[in-house]
Coordinates of C-alpha atoms and ligand atoms in Angstrom, one line a residue:
M585 CA 10.8 26.0 27.3
R586 CA 7.3 24.7 28.0
N587 CA 6.3 23.3 31.3
P588 CA 6.7 19.7 31.0
I589 CA 3.3 19.3 32.4
D590 CA 1.9 20.9 29.4
V591 CA 4.0 19.0 27.0
L592 CA 2.5 15.6 29.0
I593 CA -1.4 16.8 28.8
A594 CA -0.4 17.7 24.8
L595 CA 0.9 14.3 24.5
A596 CA -1.8 12.4 26.2
A597 CA -4.4 14.4 24.2
V598 CA -2.5 13.6 20.7
L599 CA -2.4 9.8 22.2
I600 CA -6.2 9.6 22.9
L601 CA -7.3 11.2 19.5
A602 CA -4.8 8.8 17.8
A603 CA -6.4 5.9 19.9
T604 CA -9.9 6.5 19.2
G605 CA -9.3 7.4 15.4
V606 CA -10.6 10.7 15.8
G607 CA -9.0 13.3 13.5
R608 CA -10.2 16.3 11.8
E609 CA -13.3 16.1 10.5
D610 CA -12.7 16.5 6.9
E611 CA -9.7 14.1 6.7
P612 CA -10.1 10.1 7.0
A613 CA -8.5 9.0 10.3
S614 CA -5.1 7.0 10.5
L615 CA -5.6 3.6 12.1
P616 CA -3.8 3.5 15.2
L617 CA -1.0 0.9 15.0
A618 CA -2.4 -0.5 18.3
T619 CA -5.4 -1.7 16.3
V620 CA -3.2 -3.4 13.7
E621 CA -1.5 -5.3 16.4
A622 CA -4.8 -6.7 17.9
V623 CA -5.8 -8.2 14.7
S624 CA -4.5 -12.0 15.4
C625 CA -3.4 -12.5 11.4
T626 CA -1.0 -9.4 12.0
E627 CA 1.3 -12.0 13.9
C628 CA 2.2 -14.1 10.8
H629 CA 1.1 -11.9 8.3
R630 CA 2.9 -8.5 9.0
A631 CA 3.7 -7.0 5.9
I632 CA 0.1 -7.5 4.5
A633 CA -1.4 -6.1 7.6
L634 CA 0.3 -3.0 7.7
E635 CA -0.7 -2.5 4.1
W636 CA -4.2 -3.1 5.1
A637 CA -3.9 -0.8 8.0
D638 CA -3.4 2.0 5.4
S639 CA -6.3 1.7 3.5
L640 CA -10.0 3.0 3.9
H641 CA -10.9 -0.6 4.3
A642 CA -9.5 -0.7 7.7
R643 CA -10.7 2.7 8.6
A644 CA -14.0 2.2 7.3
W645 CA -15.2 2.5 10.9
V646 CA -13.0 4.9 12.8
D647 CA -13.1 7.4 9.5
P648 CA -14.4 10.7 10.7
I649 CA -16.2 11.6 8.0
Y650 CA -18.4 8.4 8.0
Q651 CA -18.6 8.7 11.5
K652 CA -20.3 12.3 11.1
A653 CA -22.5 10.9 8.2
V654 CA -23.7 8.3 10.2
K655 CA -24.8 10.6 13.4
K656 CA -27.2 12.6 11.0
K657 CA -29.2 9.4 10.2
R658 CA -32.6 8.3 11.7
R659 CA -31.8 4.6 11.1
P660 CA -27.8 4.3 11.5
S661 CA -27.6 0.5 11.4
S662 CA -28.4 0.9 7.9
C663 CA -24.9 1.8 7.6
Y664 CA -23.0 -0.7 9.2
G665 CA -23.2 -3.7 6.8
C666 CA -20.5 -2.5 4.4
H667 CA -18.5 -0.8 7.3
I668 CA -18.3 -3.4 9.7
P669 CA -19.1 -6.8 8.0
L670 CA -19.4 -10.4 9.2
P671 CA -17.3 -12.4 7.3
L672 CA -18.8 -11.9 3.8
H673 CA -18.7 -15.6 2.7
S674 CA -20.8 -16.7 5.9
G675 CA -23.7 -15.6 3.8
D676 CA -24.6 -14.7 0.1
L677 CA -21.9 -12.2 -1.8
A678 CA -24.8 -11.1 -4.0
K679 CA -26.7 -9.7 -1.0
K680 CA -26.0 -6.5 0.9
P681 CA -23.4 -7.6 3.8
K682 CA -24.7 -8.0 7.2
P683 CA -23.1 -6.2 9.9
R684 CA -21.3 -7.7 13.0
S685 CA -21.4 -7.1 16.9
A686 CA -18.4 -6.1 18.8
E687 CA -18.4 -9.4 20.5
S688 CA -17.5 -11.4 17.2
E689 CA -14.7 -8.8 16.3
P690 CA -14.0 -5.4 17.4
L691 CA -15.8 -2.6 15.1
E692 CA -12.6 -0.6 14.8
H693 CA -11.0 -3.4 12.6
G694 CA -13.7 -2.3 10.1
I695 CA -13.6 -4.3 6.9
S696 CA -11.3 -6.8 8.6
C697 CA -9.1 -9.7 7.2
R698 CA -12.0 -12.0 8.3
S699 CA -14.8 -10.2 6.5
C700 CA -12.9 -11.0 3.2
H701 CA -11.2 -14.2 4.0
E702 CA -12.9 -16.3 6.7
G703 CA -15.1 -19.2 4.9
P704 CA -18.4 -20.2 6.3
D705 CA -16.6 -23.0 8.5
G706 CA -14.0 -20.5 9.9
E707 CA -11.5 -21.6 7.2
I708 CA -9.3 -19.3 5.1
L709 CA -10.2 -18.7 1.8
G710 CA -7.6 -17.4 -0.7
P711 CA -6.0 -17.8 -4.1
F712 CA -3.8 -20.7 -3.5
G713 CA -5.2 -23.4 -1.1
A714 CA -1.5 -23.5 0.4
E715 CA -1.4 -26.1 3.2
T716 CA -0.2 -24.8 6.6
E717 CA -0.6 -25.8 10.4
A718 CA -1.8 -22.0 10.9
H719 CA -5.1 -22.5 9.9
R720 CA -6.9 -24.5 7.2
S721 CA -6.7 -22.9 3.6
V722 CA -9.0 -23.3 1.1
Q723 CA -8.9 -21.8 -2.4
S724 CA -11.8 -20.2 -3.3
P725 CA -13.3 -18.9 -6.7
S726 CA -13.7 -15.5 -4.8
F727 CA -9.7 -14.6 -4.9
V728 CA -9.2 -16.4 -8.4
G729 CA -10.3 -14.6 -12.1
A730 CA -13.4 -12.9 -12.1
G731 CA -14.7 -14.2 -9.0
R732 CA -12.8 -11.3 -7.2
D733 CA -14.8 -8.8 -8.8
Q734 CA -17.8 -10.3 -7.1
L735 CA -16.3 -10.0 -3.9
C736 CA -15.5 -6.4 -4.2
A737 CA -18.9 -5.8 -6.0
S738 CA -20.8 -7.0 -2.9
C739 CA -20.1 -3.8 -1.4
H740 CA -19.4 -1.4 -4.2
R741 CA -22.2 -2.1 -6.3
T742 CA -24.9 -0.2 -4.1
N743 CA -25.6 3.6 -4.3
I744 CA -26.2 4.7 -0.4
G745 CA -25.2 7.8 1.6
P746 CA -22.3 9.4 -0.8
V747 CA -21.6 6.4 -2.5
I748 CA -21.9 5.8 -6.3
G749 CA -22.1 2.0 -6.7
V750 CA -19.4 2.0 -9.4
A751 CA -19.4 -1.9 -9.7
K752 CA -22.5 -1.4 -11.8
D753 CA -20.7 0.5 -14.4
F754 CA -18.2 -2.1 -14.4
E755 CA -20.7 -5.0 -14.9
S756 CA -23.0 -3.3 -17.3
T757 CA -19.9 -2.2 -19.5
R758 CA -18.6 -5.7 -19.5
Q759 CA -15.1 -4.6 -18.2
A760 CA -13.9 -8.4 -17.3
D761 CA -14.5 -9.0 -21.0
R762 CA -11.7 -6.8 -21.8
D763 CA -9.4 -8.4 -19.0
R764 CA -9.7 -5.9 -16.8
S765 CA -10.6 -6.5 -12.7
C766 CA -11.0 -4.6 -9.6
V767 CA -8.1 -6.1 -8.0
G768 CA -6.0 -5.5 -11.3
C769 CA -6.1 -2.0 -11.1
H770 CA -6.7 -1.7 -7.3
M771 CA -4.2 -3.9 -5.7
S772 CA -0.6 -3.9 -7.4
F773 CA 1.3 -7.1 -7.8
E774 CA 3.9 -8.3 -4.8
I775 CA 6.1 -10.9 -5.1
R776 CA 6.9 -12.2 -1.5
E777 CA 6.4 -14.9 1.4
L778 CA 2.8 -14.6 2.5
A779 CA 3.6 -15.2 6.0
E780 CA 7.1 -13.7 6.4
S781 CA 6.6 -13.2 10.1
D782 CA 5.4 -16.5 11.0
P783 CA 8.8 -18.6 12.3
N784 CA 7.4 -21.7 11.2
G785 CA 6.0 -20.7 7.7
P786 CA 7.4 -21.8 4.3
K787 CA 9.9 -19.6 2.7
I788 CA 8.0 -19.6 -0.3
E789 CA 7.7 -16.4 -2.5
R790 CA 4.4 -16.1 -4.3
K791 CA 2.8 -13.9 -6.6
G792 CA 0.6 -11.8 -4.2
R793 CA -1.3 -8.4 -3.8
N794 CA -0.9 -5.2 -2.2
H795 CA -3.5 -4.6 0.3
R796 CA -3.1 -1.1 0.4
I797 CA -5.7 -0.1 -2.2
N798 CA -5.1 2.1 -4.9
G799 CA -7.5 5.2 -4.6
P800 CA -7.9 8.8 -5.8
S801 CA -5.9 10.2 -2.9
D802 CA -2.7 9.0 -4.6
P803 CA -2.0 11.4 -7.2
E804 CA -0.3 9.1 -9.9
F805 CA -2.9 6.6 -9.5
L806 CA -5.6 9.3 -10.1
E807 CA -3.9 10.2 -13.1
R808 CA -4.7 6.8 -14.9
A809 CA -8.2 7.6 -14.7
F810 CA -7.9 10.2 -17.4
Q811 CA -6.4 9.0 -20.7
L812 CA -5.3 12.1 -23.1
S813 CA -4.8 12.0 -26.6
L814 CA -4.3 15.0 -28.8
E815 CA -5.2 14.8 -32.9
A816 CA -4.2 17.6 -35.2
E817 CA -7.4 18.4 -37.7
E818 CA -7.7 21.0 -40.5
G819 CA -7.5 24.2 -38.8
A820 CA -8.2 22.6 -35.1
L821 CA -6.8 20.6 -32.3
R822 CA -8.9 17.9 -30.6
L823 CA -8.3 16.5 -27.3
R824 CA -9.6 13.4 -26.0
I825 CA -9.8 12.5 -22.6
A826 CA -11.2 8.8 -22.2
N827 CA -12.0 7.0 -19.1
G828 CA -9.1 4.8 -17.9
A829 CA -11.0 3.3 -15.0
G830 CA -13.5 0.5 -15.0
H831 CA -16.2 2.7 -14.1
R832 CA -17.4 6.2 -13.8
V833 CA -15.0 8.9 -12.3
P834 CA -15.7 10.4 -9.9
G835 CA -17.3 7.7 -7.8
L836 CA -18.1 9.6 -4.6
I837 CA -20.7 12.4 -4.3
G838 CA -19.1 15.6 -3.4
R839 CA -15.6 14.5 -5.0
R840 CA -14.8 16.8 -8.0
F841 CA -11.9 16.9 -10.5
E842 CA -11.3 20.0 -12.8
L843 CA -9.1 19.9 -15.8
T844 CA -7.8 23.0 -17.9
G845 CA -6.4 22.7 -21.2
R846 CA -3.9 25.6 -22.4
L847 CA -3.0 26.4 -26.0
L848 CA 0.1 28.4 -26.0
D849 CA 2.3 29.7 -29.0
E850 CA 6.3 29.9 -28.8
E851 CA 6.9 32.3 -26.3
G852 CA 4.5 30.5 -23.8
Q853 CA 1.5 33.2 -24.4
E854 CA -1.8 31.6 -23.6
L855 CA -3.9 31.6 -27.2
A856 CA -7.0 29.6 -25.8
S857 CA -8.2 27.7 -22.9
Q858 CA -10.9 25.3 -21.7
T859 CA -11.9 23.9 -18.4
A860 CA -13.9 20.8 -17.5
T861 CA -15.4 19.3 -14.2
F862 CA -16.0 16.0 -13.4
D863 CA -18.2 15.5 -10.6
T864 CA -21.5 13.4 -9.6
F865 CA -23.4 14.9 -12.4
S866 CA -21.1 15.4 -15.1
Y867 CA -18.9 12.3 -14.6
L868 CA -16.3 10.8 -17.0
D869 CA -18.4 8.0 -18.5
V870 CA -16.7 4.6 -19.1
T871 CA -17.8 4.5 -22.9
K872 CA -18.1 8.3 -23.9
P873 CA -14.8 10.1 -24.0
F874 CA -14.9 13.9 -23.5
E875 CA -13.4 16.5 -26.1
W876 CA -12.1 19.7 -26.4
V877 CA -11.4 21.2 -29.9
F878 CA -9.1 24.0 -30.0
K879 CA -9.9 26.3 -33.0
G880 CA -6.5 27.1 -35.0
T881 CA -3.2 26.1 -34.0
G882 CA -0.3 26.6 -31.2
A883 CA 3.1 25.5 -30.4
V884 CA 2.2 23.7 -27.2
L885 CA -1.2 22.4 -25.3
T886 CA -0.8 21.7 -21.7
V887 CA -3.4 19.9 -19.6
T888 CA -3.6 20.0 -15.7
G889 CA -5.5 18.7 -13.2
L890 CA -6.8 19.4 -9.9
H891 CA -8.8 17.0 -7.2
F892 CA -11.2 18.3 -4.6
P893 CA -11.7 15.5 -2.4
T894 CA -15.0 17.1 -0.7
E895 CA -16.8 20.3 -1.9
K896 CA -14.9 22.4 0.6
S897 CA -11.7 21.0 0.3
R898 CA -8.8 22.7 -1.1
P899 CA -7.5 21.4 -4.3
I900 CA -4.4 19.0 -5.1
P901 CA -2.7 19.0 -8.1
F902 CA -2.8 15.7 -9.8
L903 CA -2.1 15.9 -13.4
N904 CA 0.4 18.0 -15.6
E905 CA 0.7 17.1 -19.3
R906 CA 2.2 18.9 -22.0
F907 CA 1.8 17.9 -25.8
E908 CA 4.3 19.4 -28.6
I909 CA 2.3 20.4 -31.6
E910 CA 4.4 19.7 -34.9
Ligands
LIG2381 C1 -23.7 -1.5 0.1 C2 -22.7 -1.2 1.1 C3 -22.5 0.3 2.0 C4 -23.5 0.5 3.0 C5 -24.7 -0.3 3.3 C6 -23.0 2.0 3.3 N1 -21.9 2.1 2.8 FE1 -20.7 4.1 3.2 N2 -19.3 3.3 1.7 C7 -19.2 2.3 0.8 C8 -18.3 2.2 -0.1 C9 -18.3 1.2 -0.8 C10 -17.7 3.3 0.2 C11 -16.5 3.8 -0.6 C12 -17.0 4.8 -1.8 C13 -15.7 5.5 -2.4 O1 -14.5 5.9 -2.0 O2 -15.9 5.9 -3.4 C14 -18.3 4.1 1.3 C15 -17.9 5.3 1.9 C16 -18.6 6.4 2.7 C17 -18.5 7.5 2.9 C18 -17.0 8.2 2.5 C19 -16.1 8.2 3.6 C20 -15.0 9.1 3.0 O3 -13.9 9.0 3.7 O4 -15.0 10.0 2.3 C21 -19.3 7.9 4.0 C22 -19.7 9.3 4.6 C23 -19.9 6.6 4.0 N3 -19.9 5.6 3.3 C24 -21.3 6.9 4.7 C25 -22.2 5.8 4.5 C26 -23.6 6.1 5.4 C27 -24.2 7.3 6.2 C28 -24.4 4.9 5.1 C29 -25.7 4.8 5.8 C30 -26.9 5.2 5.1 C31 -23.7 4.1 4.7 N4 -22.4 4.6 4.1 C32 -23.9 2.8 4.0 C33 -20.4 1.0 1.2 C34 -21.6 1.2 2.1
LIG2382 C1 0.3 -18.9 13.1 C2 0.7 -18.2 11.8 C3 -0.5 -17.5 10.9 C4 -1.7 -16.7 11.6 C5 -1.9 -16.3 12.9 C6 -2.3 -16.5 10.3 N1 -2.1 -17.1 9.1 FE1 -2.5 -17.2 7.2 N2 -1.0 -18.3 6.6 C7 -0.2 -18.7 7.5 C8 0.8 -19.5 6.5 C9 2.2 -20.5 7.0 C10 0.5 -19.6 5.3 C11 0.9 -20.3 4.1 C12 2.0 -19.6 3.5 C13 2.5 -20.2 1.9 O1 2.3 -21.6 1.9 O2 2.9 -19.4 1.4 C14 -0.7 -18.7 5.2 C15 -1.9 -18.4 4.4 C16 -2.8 -17.3 4.3 C17 -3.4 -17.2 3.2 C18 -3.3 -17.8 1.8 C19 -4.4 -18.7 1.6 C20 -4.5 -19.3 0.2 O3 -3.7 -20.5 0.3 O4 -5.0 -19.2 -0.3 C21 -4.3 -16.3 3.6 C22 -5.5 -15.7 2.9 C23 -4.4 -16.3 5.3 N3 -3.4 -16.9 5.7 C24 -5.1 -15.2 5.7 C25 -5.0 -15.2 7.2 C26 -6.0 -14.6 7.8 C27 -7.3 -13.8 7.3 C28 -5.6 -14.8 9.4 C29 -6.2 -14.1 10.6 C30 -7.6 -14.5 10.8 C31 -4.5 -15.4 9.5 N4 -4.2 -16.1 7.9 C32 -3.7 -15.9 10.4 C33 0.3 -18.4 8.8 C34 -0.6 -17.6 9.7
LIG2383 C1 -17.3 -5.2 3.0 C2 -17.9 -4.2 2.1 C3 -16.4 -3.8 1.1 C4 -15.6 -4.7 0.2 C5 -16.0 -6.4 0.1 C6 -15.0 -4.0 -0.3 N1 -14.5 -2.8 -0.1 FE1 -13.8 -1.2 -1.2 N2 -14.4 0.0 0.2 C7 -15.8 -0.2 1.2 C8 -16.1 0.9 2.1 C9 -16.9 0.8 3.2 C10 -15.0 2.0 1.9 C11 -14.8 3.1 2.4 C12 -14.5 3.4 3.8 C13 -14.5 5.0 4.2 O1 -13.9 5.6 3.5 O2 -14.7 5.1 5.0 C14 -14.3 1.5 0.7 C15 -13.6 2.1 -0.1 C16 -12.5 1.5 -1.2 C17 -11.6 2.6 -2.3 C18 -11.4 3.8 -2.2 C19 -10.2 3.9 -1.6 C20 -9.6 5.3 -1.3 O3 -8.3 5.3 -0.9 O4 -10.3 6.4 -1.7 C21 -11.5 1.6 -3.4 C22 -10.5 1.9 -4.4 C23 -11.9 0.1 -3.0 N3 -12.9 0.4 -1.8 C24 -11.8 -0.8 -3.7 C25 -12.0 -2.1 -3.2 C26 -11.8 -3.5 -3.9 C27 -10.7 -3.5 -5.2 C28 -12.0 -4.5 -3.4 C29 -12.1 -5.9 -3.6 C30 -10.8 -6.4 -3.7 C31 -13.0 -3.9 -2.4 N4 -13.0 -2.7 -2.3 C32 -14.0 -4.8 -1.5 C33 -16.1 -1.6 1.1 C34 -16.0 -2.6 0.8
LIG2384 C1 -8.8 0.2 -15.5 C2 -8.7 0.3 -14.0 C3 -9.6 0.3 -12.9 C4 -10.5 -0.8 -12.7 C5 -10.9 -2.3 -13.5 C6 -11.4 -0.4 -11.6 N1 -10.9 0.6 -11.0 FE1 -11.7 1.6 -9.4 N2 -10.9 3.5 -10.1 C7 -9.6 3.4 -10.8 C8 -9.2 4.7 -10.8 C9 -7.8 5.4 -11.9 C10 -9.7 5.2 -9.9 C11 -9.5 6.8 -9.4 C12 -10.8 7.6 -9.9 C13 -11.9 7.8 -9.5 O1 -11.7 8.1 -8.1 O2 -12.8 8.1 -9.8 C14 -10.6 4.4 -9.1 C15 -11.6 5.0 -8.3 C16 -12.4 3.9 -7.6 C17 -12.7 4.1 -6.4 C18 -13.1 5.5 -5.6 C19 -14.2 6.4 -6.3 C20 -14.2 7.8 -5.8 O3 -14.1 8.5 -6.4 O4 -14.2 7.9 -4.5 C21 -13.4 3.0 -5.9 C22 -14.3 3.0 -4.8 C23 -13.5 1.9 -6.9 N3 -12.5 2.4 -7.8 C24 -13.7 0.7 -6.7 C25 -13.6 -0.3 -8.1 C26 -14.2 -1.6 -8.1 C27 -15.0 -2.1 -6.9 C28 -13.9 -2.0 -9.3 C29 -14.4 -3.2 -9.7 C30 -15.8 -3.3 -9.8 C31 -12.9 -1.4 -10.0 N4 -12.8 -0.2 -9.0 C32 -12.6 -1.3 -11.3 C33 -9.4 2.5 -11.8 C34 -10.0 0.8 -12.1
LIG2385 C1 -11.5 -6.3 0.9 C2 -11.0 -7.7 0.9 C3 -9.8 -8.0 1.4 C4 -9.5 -7.7 2.9 C5 -10.0 -6.6 3.8 C6 -7.9 -8.4 3.0 N1 -7.8 -9.1 2.0 FE1 -6.3 -10.5 1.6 N2 -6.9 -10.7 -0.4 C7 -7.9 -10.0 -0.8 C8 -7.8 -10.4 -2.3 C9 -8.9 -10.1 -3.3 C10 -6.8 -11.7 -2.7 C11 -6.4 -11.9 -3.9 C12 -5.7 -11.3 -4.7 C13 -5.1 -11.9 -5.8 O1 -4.1 -12.8 -5.6 O2 -5.6 -11.8 -7.0 C14 -5.9 -11.2 -1.1 C15 -5.2 -12.1 -1.0 C16 -4.6 -12.4 0.3 C17 -3.2 -13.2 0.7 C18 -2.6 -14.2 -0.1 C19 -1.3 -13.7 -0.9 C20 -1.7 -12.6 -1.6 O3 -1.0 -11.1 -1.8 O4 -2.5 -12.6 -2.8 C21 -3.1 -13.2 2.2 C22 -2.2 -13.9 3.0 C23 -3.9 -12.4 2.6 N3 -4.7 -11.6 1.6 C24 -4.0 -11.9 3.9 C25 -4.7 -10.9 4.5 C26 -4.8 -10.2 5.8 C27 -3.7 -10.7 7.1 C28 -5.4 -9.5 5.8 C29 -5.8 -8.5 6.9 C30 -4.7 -7.8 7.7 C31 -6.5 -9.2 4.2 N4 -5.8 -10.0 3.7 C32 -7.3 -8.5 4.1 C33 -8.8 -9.5 -0.2 C34 -8.9 -8.7 1.2

């Protein structure tokens, strides 16, 4: 049995680490629940707040990878605008967001509810304009149709630090014309009451969106970035890897995806194999699919994928496809 004092000290250390949001340097921090509780909106919009608390938007300031990168900068203030923004609608969405001070809202709230939803006069902007006693609600073009892409693009259009401005690809390849949107892929549908924890809120179910934000750390979501198709030709097999995201893949310097294709015979013996790496320099372009040609034929072609979140991190498997060859 361990000394109870040691156990208490260890517990205190864990609590301090959790409260300061400092974790392992190579992993994004988990947001302490205490911080979520301090967000005024949580009282009534608990389900959405808990989803948000689990996103990198909520952790944009406490994230140890970000904190470490910022400490190395001569002018760290140039890094604050998108990680601790003032309400974006208090300025021009087409310009780089401005940072807030801790007096206007705690920095630990990162990209907060107010950053996206507060209007220039303190009103709440959203997709519906649903009237409530709780706050003034106004339907805003930033939350319906293509206006939503502008909201996301205000931070995701710029190349800075390790960030590749993926929204530039989205815009230059006119993804919106194909009925694609950032929200459509990154925020899944949820049908529910919006303010389910407000005792006076209406009991109306509406079609809303999950605020957890789908990203590359979810293997099932990541798989969608690589659309595979196999064609048999005269004496060869052609595997196409097309871009299933609305922008280049990956979108962060240091992130790398490695795909391996293996052609097997009936006994499962390998006949041939090819590997492709997608990173900052050799990314999967939106409009140019990648191709492998295997000479001859076989019984099965397998494609597996590994995700290296940073240069040094261990790989995470995310793709395992199998094509039976007729
Ligand atoms: C124009 C908005 C903007 C500014 C200004 C900005 N960032 Fe970011 N930052 C982002 C976005 C968007 C992401 C997410 C990119 C992604 O996940 O692909 C990000 C992510 C990061 C990450 C990755 C965190 C992780 O968990 O892997 C680091 C590190 C980072 N930023 C550092 C910086 C530094 C250093 C500066 C200042 C030189 C800076 N940022 C300024 C928008 C910005
Ligand atoms: C006292 C409870 C309460 C608090 C606190 C609260 N809300 Fe609301 N909110 C509601 C209710 C009730 C609705 C309307 C729900 C409905 O009609 O389905 C609503 C609606 C909304 C909508 C939808 C707007 C629309 O109609 O498009 C947004 C966005 C929103 N709230 C954001 C926030 C944010 C951000 C905060 C914190 C700054 C916040 N709310 C604080 C109760 C609250
Ligand atoms: C105020 C600036 C800002 C706005 C607005 C914004 N983002 Fe982000 N986003 C960021 C930053 C900063 C990060 C990375 C934070 C970090 O890793 O420290 C990020 C991360 C992400 C990620 C990576 C998530 C992951 O798990 O890897 C995705 C996807 C994303 N944002 C999509 C969106 C979408 C969709 C919208 C519009 C609804 C949006 N963002 C609006 C700044 C913003
Ligand atoms: C057709 C679906 C789709 C659309 C549209 C889309 N994305 Fe993505 N996005 C993905 C997929 C899949 C990934 C995972 C692959 C990756 O990380 O590159 C991803 C990754 C990301 C990342 C993380 C990049 C990285 O590697 O760290 C960011 C940030 C992001 N998207 C933002 C946006 C923004 C902003 C928009 C709108 C301008 C948008 N996405 C539109 C599917 C989409
Ligand atoms: C990065 C920007 C961003 C942040 C941060 C954000 N939201 Fe939203 N929110 C959106 C977008 C975009 C929609 C509209 C999605 C749609 O319906 O197309 C939305 C929709 C909503 C709605 C309407 C119902 C729904 O699900 O569509 C409510 C309520 C809401 N948000 C509350 C919140 C609260 C509370 C927080 C903080 C805990 C928050 N949001 C943080 C972008 C954001």
